[in-house]
mmCIF file of C-alpha atoms and ligand atoms in Angstrom:
data_model
loop_
_atom_site.group_PDB
_atom_site.id
_atom_site.type_symbol
_atom_site.label_atom_id
_atom_site.label_comp_id
_atom_site.label_asym_id
_atom_site.label_seq_id
_atom_site.Cartn_x
_atom_site.Cartn_y
_atom_site.Cartn_z
ATOM 1 C CA MET A 247 20.725 10.587 -12.090
ATOM 2 C CA ALA A 248 18.230 11.266 -14.840
ATOM 3 C CA ASP A 249 19.123 7.887 -16.301
ATOM 4 C CA ALA A 250 18.494 6.175 -12.970
ATOM 5 C CA SER A 251 15.068 7.823 -12.732
ATOM 6 C CA LEU A 252 14.170 6.842 -16.279
ATOM 7 C CA ASP A 253 15.352 3.323 -15.655
ATOM 8 C CA LEU A 254 13.149 3.076 -12.574
ATOM 9 C CA ILE A 255 10.144 4.448 -14.494
ATOM 10 C CA ARG A 256 10.844 2.029 -17.343
ATOM 11 C CA LYS A 257 10.911 -0.951 -14.984
ATOM 12 C CA LEU A 258 7.800 0.148 -13.130
ATOM 13 C CA THR A 259 5.670 0.918 -16.186
ATOM 14 C CA ASN A 260 6.675 -2.306 -17.941
ATOM 15 C CA ALA A 261 5.757 -4.315 -14.828
ATOM 16 C CA ASN A 262 2.427 -6.137 -14.774
ATOM 17 C CA GLY A 263 0.134 -4.896 -12.008
ATOM 18 C CA ALA A 264 -3.595 -5.130 -12.586
ATOM 19 C CA PRO A 265 -5.604 -4.330 -9.422
ATOM 20 C CA GLY A 266 -5.165 -7.175 -6.946
ATOM 21 C CA PHE A 267 -2.095 -8.459 -8.836
ATOM 22 C CA GLU A 268 0.485 -5.804 -7.955
ATOM 23 C CA ASP A 269 3.225 -8.268 -6.968
ATOM 24 C CA GLU A 270 5.769 -7.311 -9.654
ATOM 25 C CA VAL A 271 5.449 -3.629 -8.810
ATOM 26 C CA THR A 272 5.868 -4.108 -5.074
ATOM 27 C CA GLU A 273 8.875 -6.354 -5.727
ATOM 28 C CA ILE A 274 10.619 -3.643 -7.757
ATOM 29 C CA CYS A 275 9.956 -0.979 -5.090
ATOM 30 C CA ARG A 276 11.148 -3.325 -2.356
ATOM 31 C CA LYS A 277 14.401 -4.109 -4.198
ATOM 32 C CA GLU A 278 15.103 -0.451 -5.032
ATOM 33 C CA THR A 279 15.007 0.552 -1.377
ATOM 34 C CA ALA A 280 16.358 -2.638 0.247
ATOM 35 C CA ASP A 281 19.624 -0.968 1.389
ATOM 36 C CA PHE A 282 18.067 1.518 3.743
ATOM 37 C CA VAL A 283 14.496 0.425 4.331
ATOM 38 C CA ARG A 284 12.684 -2.211 6.361
ATOM 39 C CA ALA A 285 9.821 -3.480 4.196
ATOM 40 C CA GLU A 286 6.564 -5.093 5.226
ATOM 41 C CA GLU A 287 3.639 -6.252 3.143
ATOM 42 C CA ASP A 288 0.041 -7.090 4.047
ATOM 43 C CA CYS A 289 -2.395 -9.538 2.476
ATOM 44 C CA LEU A 290 -3.800 -6.834 0.163
ATOM 45 C CA ARG A 291 -0.298 -6.393 -1.298
ATOM 46 C CA ASN A 292 0.104 -2.995 0.326
ATOM 47 C CA LEU A 293 3.853 -2.417 0.685
ATOM 48 C CA TYR A 294 5.279 -0.433 3.611
ATOM 49 C CA LEU A 295 8.792 0.994 3.274
ATOM 50 C CA MET A 296 10.186 2.180 6.602
ATOM 51 C CA PRO A 297 13.624 3.808 6.523
ATOM 52 C CA LYS A 298 15.871 2.119 9.089
ATOM 53 C CA LYS A 299 16.879 5.510 10.446
ATOM 54 C CA ASN A 300 13.331 6.210 11.730
ATOM 55 C CA GLN A 301 13.493 6.678 15.500
ATOM 56 C CA GLY A 302 9.780 6.522 16.165
ATOM 57 C CA LYS A 303 9.871 9.832 18.053
ATOM 58 C CA GLN A 304 8.927 12.190 15.233
ATOM 59 C CA PRO A 305 5.617 12.733 13.447
ATOM 60 C CA VAL A 306 5.084 10.242 10.645
ATOM 61 C CA VAL A 307 4.601 11.478 7.093
ATOM 62 C CA MET A 308 3.250 8.919 4.651
ATOM 63 C CA LEU A 309 4.532 9.149 1.068
ATOM 64 C CA GLU A 310 1.979 7.225 -0.902
ATOM 65 C CA GLY A 311 1.345 6.015 -4.418
ATOM 66 C CA HIS A 312 -0.956 3.291 -5.665
ATOM 67 C CA SER A 313 0.782 0.363 -7.274
ATOM 68 C CA ASP A 314 -2.029 -0.970 -9.470
ATOM 69 C CA GLU A 315 -2.984 0.089 -12.991
ATOM 70 C CA VAL A 316 -6.216 -0.133 -14.936
ATOM 71 C CA GLY A 317 -6.421 -3.637 -16.368
ATOM 72 C CA PHE A 318 -8.771 -6.508 -17.072
ATOM 73 C CA MET A 319 -9.677 -9.987 -15.890
ATOM 74 C CA VAL A 320 -10.563 -13.023 -17.988
ATOM 75 C CA HIS A 321 -14.264 -13.719 -17.625
ATOM 76 C CA SER A 322 -14.829 -16.746 -19.853
ATOM 77 C CA ILE A 323 -13.713 -18.375 -23.082
ATOM 78 C CA ASN A 324 -16.137 -19.216 -25.874
ATOM 79 C CA GLU A 325 -16.111 -22.207 -28.216
ATOM 80 C CA LYS A 326 -14.192 -20.221 -30.879
ATOM 81 C CA GLY A 327 -11.386 -19.564 -28.395
ATOM 82 C CA MET A 328 -12.313 -15.911 -27.957
ATOM 83 C CA ILE A 329 -11.793 -14.574 -24.449
ATOM 84 C CA LYS A 330 -14.486 -12.476 -22.795
ATOM 85 C CA PHE A 331 -13.141 -10.072 -20.188
ATOM 86 C CA ALA A 332 -14.133 -7.820 -17.306
ATOM 87 C CA THR A 333 -12.605 -4.360 -16.923
ATOM 88 C CA LEU A 334 -10.716 -3.442 -13.754
ATOM 89 C CA GLY A 335 -10.873 0.335 -13.402
ATOM 90 C CA GLY A 336 -12.167 3.036 -15.714
ATOM 91 C CA TRP A 337 -11.657 2.230 -19.393
ATOM 92 C CA PHE A 338 -13.102 4.063 -22.389
ATOM 93 C CA SER A 339 -14.467 1.384 -24.752
ATOM 94 C CA GLN A 340 -13.398 3.259 -27.909
ATOM 95 C CA ALA A 341 -9.761 3.249 -26.807
ATOM 96 C CA LEU A 342 -9.645 -0.557 -26.634
ATOM 97 C CA LEU A 343 -10.304 -2.210 -30.001
ATOM 98 C CA GLY A 344 -7.271 -3.471 -31.897
ATOM 99 C CA HIS A 345 -4.861 -2.946 -29.001
ATOM 100 C CA LYS A 346 -2.467 -5.532 -27.620
ATOM 101 C CA VAL A 347 -2.748 -6.904 -24.116
ATOM 102 C CA ARG A 348 -0.995 -9.650 -22.174
ATOM 103 C CA ILE A 349 -2.817 -12.288 -20.168
ATOM 104 C CA ARG A 350 -1.254 -14.158 -17.253
ATOM 105 C CA ASN A 351 -1.554 -17.902 -17.682
ATOM 106 C CA ASN A 352 -1.654 -20.548 -14.975
ATOM 107 C CA GLN A 353 2.143 -20.937 -15.166
ATOM 108 C CA GLY A 354 2.623 -17.244 -14.366
ATOM 109 C CA SER A 355 3.751 -16.296 -17.905
ATOM 110 C CA TYR A 356 2.167 -13.388 -19.735
ATOM 111 C CA ILE A 357 0.706 -14.332 -23.126
ATOM 112 C CA PRO A 358 0.201 -11.630 -25.787
ATOM 113 C CA ALA A 359 -3.304 -11.169 -27.175
ATOM 114 C CA VAL A 360 -5.195 -8.687 -29.338
ATOM 115 C CA ILE A 361 -8.511 -7.097 -28.453
ATOM 116 C CA SER A 362 -10.329 -8.327 -31.498
ATOM 117 C CA SER A 363 -12.293 -6.164 -33.851
ATOM 118 C CA ILE A 364 -14.225 -6.842 -37.040
ATOM 119 C CA PRO A 365 -12.253 -5.604 -40.085
ATOM 120 C CA PRO A 366 -13.894 -2.736 -42.004
ATOM 121 C CA HIS A 367 -14.310 -5.142 -44.953
ATOM 122 C CA PHE A 368 -17.095 -6.884 -43.071
ATOM 123 C CA LEU A 369 -18.830 -3.790 -41.696
ATOM 124 C CA ASN A 370 -21.595 -1.958 -43.500
ATOM 125 C CA GLU A 371 -21.777 1.853 -43.271
ATOM 126 C CA GLY A 372 -24.266 1.779 -40.400
ATOM 127 C CA LYS A 373 -22.143 -0.563 -38.275
ATOM 128 C CA LYS A 374 -18.938 1.401 -38.903
ATOM 129 C CA ASN A 375 -20.356 4.414 -37.106
ATOM 130 C CA GLN A 376 -21.652 2.466 -34.134
ATOM 131 C CA VAL A 377 -19.912 2.435 -30.794
ATOM 132 C CA ILE A 378 -18.919 -1.079 -29.802
ATOM 133 C CA GLN A 379 -19.353 -1.737 -26.095
ATOM 134 C CA THR A 380 -16.684 -3.444 -24.029
ATOM 135 C CA ASP A 381 -19.149 -6.243 -23.295
ATOM 136 C CA ASP A 382 -19.139 -7.130 -26.990
ATOM 137 C CA MET A 383 -15.349 -7.337 -27.270
ATOM 138 C CA PHE A 384 -13.049 -10.323 -26.980
ATOM 139 C CA MET A 385 -9.342 -10.958 -26.492
ATOM 140 C CA ASP A 386 -7.675 -13.257 -29.005
ATOM 141 C CA VAL A 387 -4.456 -15.205 -28.327
ATOM 142 C CA GLY A 388 -4.580 -16.808 -31.756
ATOM 143 C CA ALA A 389 -6.329 -19.986 -30.646
ATOM 144 C CA SER A 390 -9.197 -21.682 -32.458
ATOM 145 C CA SER A 391 -11.059 -23.332 -29.600
ATOM 146 C CA ARG A 392 -11.875 -23.044 -25.937
ATOM 147 C CA ASP A 393 -9.903 -26.205 -25.191
ATOM 148 C CA GLN A 394 -6.829 -24.819 -26.899
ATOM 149 C CA VAL A 395 -6.951 -21.597 -24.836
ATOM 150 C CA ILE A 396 -7.219 -23.548 -21.601
ATOM 151 C CA MET A 397 -5.021 -26.585 -22.346
ATOM 152 C CA GLU A 398 -2.304 -25.105 -24.582
ATOM 153 C CA PHE A 399 -2.188 -21.478 -23.481
ATOM 154 C CA GLY A 400 -3.046 -22.170 -19.844
ATOM 155 C CA ILE A 401 -5.481 -19.268 -19.687
ATOM 156 C CA GLU A 402 -8.446 -19.606 -17.339
ATOM 157 C CA PRO A 403 -11.188 -17.393 -15.909
ATOM 158 C CA GLY A 404 -9.837 -15.032 -13.246
ATOM 159 C CA ALA A 405 -6.525 -14.383 -15.007
ATOM 160 C CA PRO A 406 -5.283 -10.768 -14.829
ATOM 161 C CA VAL A 407 -4.629 -8.818 -18.040
ATOM 162 C CA VAL A 408 -2.706 -5.592 -18.733
ATOM 163 C CA PRO A 409 -1.892 -3.579 -21.874
ATOM 164 C CA ASP A 410 1.084 -4.966 -23.789
ATOM 165 C CA VAL A 411 3.174 -1.814 -24.189
ATOM 166 C CA ASP A 412 6.856 -0.959 -23.729
ATOM 167 C CA PHE A 413 8.214 2.224 -22.210
ATOM 168 C CA TYR A 414 9.650 4.701 -24.704
ATOM 169 C CA TYR A 415 11.568 7.912 -24.058
ATOM 170 C CA ASP A 416 11.995 10.743 -26.533
ATOM 171 C CA ALA A 417 15.202 12.216 -25.100
ATOM 172 C CA GLU A 418 15.178 15.334 -27.259
ATOM 173 C CA ASN A 419 11.642 16.306 -26.347
ATOM 174 C CA LYS A 420 11.868 14.817 -22.837
ATOM 175 C CA VAL A 421 8.521 13.103 -23.247
ATOM 176 C CA MET A 422 7.890 9.560 -22.014
ATOM 177 C CA THR A 423 5.311 7.184 -23.507
ATOM 178 C CA ALA A 424 4.179 3.995 -21.756
ATOM 179 C CA LYS A 425 1.269 2.231 -20.168
ATOM 180 C CA ALA A 426 0.357 2.757 -16.515
ATOM 181 C CA PHE A 427 1.801 6.216 -15.851
ATOM 182 C CA ASP A 428 -1.217 6.254 -13.538
ATOM 183 C CA ASN A 429 0.292 5.379 -11.230
ATOM 184 C CA ARG A 430 3.810 4.067 -11.764
ATOM 185 C CA LEU A 431 5.007 7.676 -11.932
ATOM 186 C CA GLY A 432 3.633 7.959 -8.404
ATOM 187 C CA CYS A 433 5.375 4.733 -7.347
ATOM 188 C CA ALA A 434 8.657 5.997 -8.814
ATOM 189 C CA ALA A 435 8.201 9.321 -7.002
ATOM 190 C CA VAL A 436 7.663 7.558 -3.657
ATOM 191 C CA VAL A 437 10.770 5.419 -4.137
ATOM 192 C CA GLU A 438 12.894 8.313 -5.374
ATOM 193 C CA THR A 439 11.797 10.751 -2.667
ATOM 194 C CA LEU A 440 12.519 8.166 0.033
ATOM 195 C CA THR A 441 15.915 7.447 -1.518
ATOM 196 C CA LYS A 442 16.874 11.103 -1.788
ATOM 197 C CA ALA A 443 15.791 11.692 1.807
ATOM 198 C CA ARG A 444 17.809 8.803 3.230
ATOM 199 C CA ASP A 445 20.721 10.954 4.408
ATOM 200 C CA LEU A 446 18.749 14.078 5.253
ATOM 201 C CA ASP A 447 18.262 15.239 8.802
ATOM 202 C CA LEU A 448 14.479 15.538 8.860
ATOM 203 C CA LYS A 449 12.077 16.532 11.624
ATOM 204 C CA VAL A 450 9.612 13.871 10.520
ATOM 205 C CA ASP A 451 9.784 10.098 10.023
ATOM 206 C CA LEU A 452 8.889 9.018 6.508
ATOM 207 C CA VAL A 453 7.004 5.882 5.600
ATOM 208 C CA GLY A 454 6.688 5.023 1.920
ATOM 209 C CA VAL A 455 3.504 3.169 1.051
ATOM 210 C CA LEU A 456 2.551 1.510 -2.218
ATOM 211 C CA SER A 457 -1.156 0.837 -1.880
ATOM 212 C CA SER A 458 -3.016 -1.703 -3.983
ATOM 213 C CA GLN A 459 -6.389 -1.614 -5.756
ATOM 214 C CA GLU A 460 -6.824 2.152 -6.121
ATOM 215 C CA GLU A 461 -8.367 1.831 -9.555
ATOM 216 C CA VAL A 462 -11.252 -0.256 -8.258
ATOM 217 C CA GLY A 463 -12.275 2.098 -5.455
ATOM 218 C CA LEU A 464 -9.328 3.390 -3.388
ATOM 219 C CA ARG A 465 -9.307 0.098 -1.503
ATOM 220 C CA GLY A 466 -5.727 -0.677 -0.453
ATOM 221 C CA ALA A 467 -5.211 2.776 1.081
ATOM 222 C CA ARG A 468 -8.125 2.238 3.464
ATOM 223 C CA ILE A 469 -6.053 -0.433 5.153
ATOM 224 C CA SER A 470 -2.576 1.056 4.630
ATOM 225 C CA ALA A 471 -3.503 4.446 6.110
ATOM 226 C CA ASN A 472 -5.009 2.852 9.198
ATOM 227 C CA ARG A 473 -1.920 0.723 9.665
ATOM 228 C CA VAL A 474 0.563 3.592 9.335
ATOM 229 C CA GLN A 475 -1.614 6.190 11.111
ATOM 230 C CA PRO A 476 0.434 9.079 9.731
ATOM 231 C CA GLN A 477 0.231 12.675 10.944
ATOM 232 C CA ALA A 478 0.304 13.887 7.311
ATOM 233 C CA ALA A 479 0.373 12.339 3.859
ATOM 234 C CA ILE A 480 1.655 13.235 0.416
ATOM 235 C CA VAL A 481 0.034 11.220 -2.365
ATOM 236 C CA PHE A 482 1.905 11.027 -5.671
ATOM 237 C CA GLU A 483 -0.311 10.490 -8.681
ATOM 238 C CA GLY A 484 -0.436 10.345 -12.466
ATOM 239 C CA PRO A 485 -3.701 12.228 -13.050
ATOM 240 C CA PRO A 486 -5.212 12.925 -16.484
ATOM 241 C CA ALA A 487 -3.937 15.904 -18.466
ATOM 242 C CA ASP A 488 -6.566 18.176 -20.004
ATOM 243 C CA ASP A 489 -4.424 20.360 -22.248
ATOM 244 C CA THR A 490 -5.179 18.681 -25.582
ATOM 245 C CA PHE A 491 -8.880 19.572 -25.530
ATOM 246 C CA THR A 492 -9.444 22.346 -22.965
ATOM 247 C CA PRO A 493 -9.237 26.109 -23.671
ATOM 248 C CA ALA A 494 -5.909 27.444 -22.366
ATOM 249 C CA ASP A 495 -7.559 29.655 -19.737
ATOM 250 C CA GLN A 496 -9.296 26.645 -18.194
ATOM 251 C CA ALA A 497 -6.671 23.921 -18.594
ATOM 252 C CA GLN A 498 -5.275 22.845 -15.229
ATOM 253 C CA ALA A 499 -3.269 19.777 -16.105
ATOM 254 C CA VAL A 500 -0.950 20.872 -18.864
ATOM 255 C CA MET A 501 1.955 18.653 -19.861
ATOM 256 C CA LYS A 502 5.301 20.426 -19.269
ATOM 257 C CA LYS A 503 3.809 23.094 -17.012
ATOM 258 C CA GLY A 504 4.867 21.373 -13.816
ATOM 259 C CA PRO A 505 3.279 19.058 -11.295
ATOM 260 C CA GLN A 506 -0.225 19.828 -10.144
ATOM 261 C CA ILE A 507 -1.693 20.133 -6.689
ATOM 262 C CA ARG A 508 -5.277 19.013 -6.344
ATOM 263 C CA HIS A 509 -7.669 21.188 -4.358
ATOM 264 C CA LEU A 510 -10.825 19.220 -5.032
ATOM 265 C CA ASP A 511 -12.228 16.128 -6.659
ATOM 266 C CA SER A 512 -15.367 14.107 -6.147
ATOM 267 C CA SER A 513 -13.757 12.165 -3.300
ATOM 268 C CA MET A 514 -12.156 14.924 -1.197
ATOM 269 C CA ILE A 515 -11.428 18.522 -0.395
ATOM 270 C CA ALA A 516 -7.674 18.575 0.162
ATOM 271 C CA ASN A 517 -6.583 20.002 3.535
ATOM 272 C CA PRO A 518 -6.448 23.707 2.588
ATOM 273 C CA ARG A 519 -3.708 24.586 5.073
ATOM 274 C CA PHE A 520 -1.438 21.779 3.861
ATOM 275 C CA VAL A 521 -2.167 22.834 0.266
ATOM 276 C CA ALA A 522 -1.244 26.446 1.067
ATOM 277 C CA PHE A 523 1.961 25.277 2.770
ATOM 278 C CA ALA A 524 2.923 23.136 -0.238
ATOM 279 C CA ARG A 525 2.278 26.010 -2.676
ATOM 280 C CA GLU A 526 4.420 28.312 -0.553
ATOM 281 C CA VAL A 527 7.260 25.767 -0.524
ATOM 282 C CA ALA A 528 7.052 25.512 -4.334
ATOM 283 C CA ARG A 529 7.262 29.302 -4.685
ATOM 284 C CA LYS A 530 10.230 29.537 -2.312
ATOM 285 C CA ASN A 531 12.066 26.865 -4.297
ATOM 286 C CA SER A 532 11.082 28.317 -7.689
ATOM 287 C CA LEU A 533 9.316 25.095 -8.646
ATOM 288 C CA PRO A 534 6.563 25.305 -11.272
ATOM 289 C CA PHE A 535 3.149 24.000 -10.256
ATOM 290 C CA GLN A 536 -0.480 23.987 -11.391
ATOM 291 C CA ASP A 537 -3.649 24.263 -9.325
ATOM 292 C CA THR A 538 -6.254 21.662 -10.132
ATOM 293 C CA VAL A 539 -9.922 21.746 -9.186
ATOM 294 C CA ARG A 540 -11.360 18.515 -10.518
ATOM 295 C CA LEU A 541 -15.071 17.921 -10.782
ATOM 296 C CA LYS A 542 -14.742 14.156 -10.997
ATOM 297 C CA GLY A 543 -12.360 11.415 -10.015
ATOM 298 C CA GLY A 544 -10.723 10.479 -6.759
ATOM 299 C CA THR A 545 -7.408 9.397 -5.317
ATOM 300 C CA ASP A 546 -6.083 7.506 -2.313
ATOM 301 C CA ALA A 547 -5.905 10.870 -0.520
ATOM 302 C CA ALA A 548 -9.638 10.426 0.107
ATOM 303 C CA SER A 549 -9.138 7.101 1.895
ATOM 304 C CA ILE A 550 -6.099 8.405 3.773
ATOM 305 C CA GLY A 551 -7.746 11.699 4.716
ATOM 306 C CA LEU A 552 -10.657 9.906 6.359
ATOM 307 C CA SER A 553 -8.595 7.207 8.061
ATOM 308 C CA HIS A 554 -7.988 6.846 11.794
ATOM 309 C CA LEU A 555 -8.669 10.284 13.336
ATOM 310 C CA GLY A 556 -8.367 12.146 10.028
ATOM 311 C CA VAL A 557 -5.128 12.921 8.191
ATOM 312 C CA PRO A 558 -4.109 16.119 6.357
ATOM 313 C CA ALA A 559 -3.313 14.884 2.857
ATOM 314 C CA ILE A 560 -2.291 16.498 -0.411
ATOM 315 C CA VAL A 561 -2.020 15.105 -3.926
ATOM 316 C CA ILE A 562 0.925 15.980 -6.151
ATOM 317 C CA GLY A 563 0.278 14.833 -9.701
ATOM 318 C CA VAL A 564 2.331 14.526 -12.869
ATOM 319 C CA PRO A 565 -0.098 15.366 -15.702
ATOM 320 C CA VAL A 566 -0.588 12.310 -17.905
ATOM 321 C CA ARG A 567 -1.981 12.634 -21.402
ATOM 322 C CA TYR A 568 -4.224 9.706 -22.355
ATOM 323 C CA ALA A 569 -4.361 8.265 -18.837
ATOM 324 C CA HIS A 570 -6.272 4.967 -18.693
ATOM 325 C CA THR A 571 -5.316 4.051 -22.249
ATOM 326 C CA HIS A 572 -2.543 1.866 -23.652
ATOM 327 C CA HIS A 573 -0.297 4.793 -24.535
ATOM 328 C CA CYS A 574 0.110 7.460 -21.876
ATOM 329 C CA MET A 575 2.387 10.464 -22.328
ATOM 330 C CA ALA A 576 4.102 12.530 -19.671
ATOM 331 C CA SER A 577 6.917 15.028 -19.355
ATOM 332 C CA PHE A 578 10.046 13.774 -17.618
ATOM 333 C CA GLU A 579 10.663 17.244 -16.208
ATOM 334 C CA ASP A 580 7.190 17.358 -14.658
ATOM 335 C CA TYR A 581 8.074 14.095 -12.935
ATOM 336 C CA GLN A 582 11.427 15.424 -11.729
ATOM 337 C CA ASN A 583 9.747 18.553 -10.388
ATOM 338 C CA ALA A 584 7.170 16.461 -8.530
ATOM 339 C CA VAL A 585 9.992 14.651 -6.724
ATOM 340 C CA LYS A 586 11.795 17.938 -6.011
ATOM 341 C CA TRP A 587 8.573 19.393 -4.638
ATOM 342 C CA GLY A 588 7.875 16.411 -2.399
ATOM 343 C CA LEU A 589 11.405 16.560 -1.068
ATOM 344 C CA ALA A 590 11.225 20.315 -0.451
ATOM 345 C CA ILE A 591 7.972 19.857 1.498
ATOM 346 C CA ILE A 592 9.248 17.106 3.787
ATOM 347 C CA LYS A 593 12.406 19.115 4.510
ATOM 348 C CA GLU A 594 10.240 21.853 5.984
ATOM 349 C CA LEU A 595 7.694 19.768 7.837
ATOM 350 C CA ASP A 596 7.858 19.510 11.611
ATOM 351 C CA GLN A 597 5.521 18.768 14.498
ATOM 352 C CA LYS A 598 4.335 22.355 14.911
ATOM 353 C CA THR A 599 3.644 22.909 11.204
ATOM 354 C CA ILE A 600 1.686 19.668 10.984
ATOM 355 C CA GLU A 601 -0.339 20.556 14.064
ATOM 356 C CA GLY A 602 -1.277 23.779 12.263
ATOM 357 C CA PHE A 603 -2.903 21.807 9.433
HETATM 358 ZN ZN1 LIG K 1054 -4.155 6.926 -10.131
#
């Protein structure tokens, strides 16, 4: 089972899915659940996974994860063949230089490129200590002219770009390294929770939703939540870990300390009664968890919470070290516990409990 989970995470993190270009990710999630789910998709590339056993008579619980990842878009190509790019989502400029990316060409193939930097040999002491802004960076496919980039490589303005990184698993230490743990861990958790719940006798109907364009402003979920109109929602996320730089008494997103539940961020106050219920379920099932009060950031729970007539929503996150960089790290056990927690919650949800939220 562990192997199946890792395989799913490997496929999902290796998939290309810049905001607005989530097609490969939705395709994987659709295929994984095809046996027992009726799938629909809208024009934003939001994917709706509705288990065939749903009767339509029970309250609907939305299991949600965003399918996009932070990425880039080709802006223009200069006469030297260097590619200027726009960022999609929150990148830190200093984590970009010298990294590999892949750019989708007009044939649909992904072409490897390097985010170019000036070698230290050509930098004087003053320049070496300066921060280089993203606006001053280029992507390089190894071409020597604008014509070559367009004609031979087939790369044009508007092309999506993602980090060029392969999933890696350290089996002894149970730590995974890959791009896009934010939020392919969430996508995997949605798919796996739905799959594990397929033969359970639940008092709620589940709908799995992979929403698009979270990284550019929680956009897909605005539409997906209004379409599903759930009575409650569980959002699975890959939020940033803080344990490598925060004093232990203040760290709230520690790798290997269990999934986190988010009480606050700049986009929402999580429904306190649903949060309390989820914490109680974790305690009853002896599942580790961490409480997170974030001063910044936001998740799809904000869009879902304010959709339709208002929806009680919680966020279960797998702490991700170095989120929004090329090389994210996360604990496989934290992921497994997030799925266990989600499953334990939906087993206990019913109409009356949800009405109490
Ligand atoms: Zn995210």
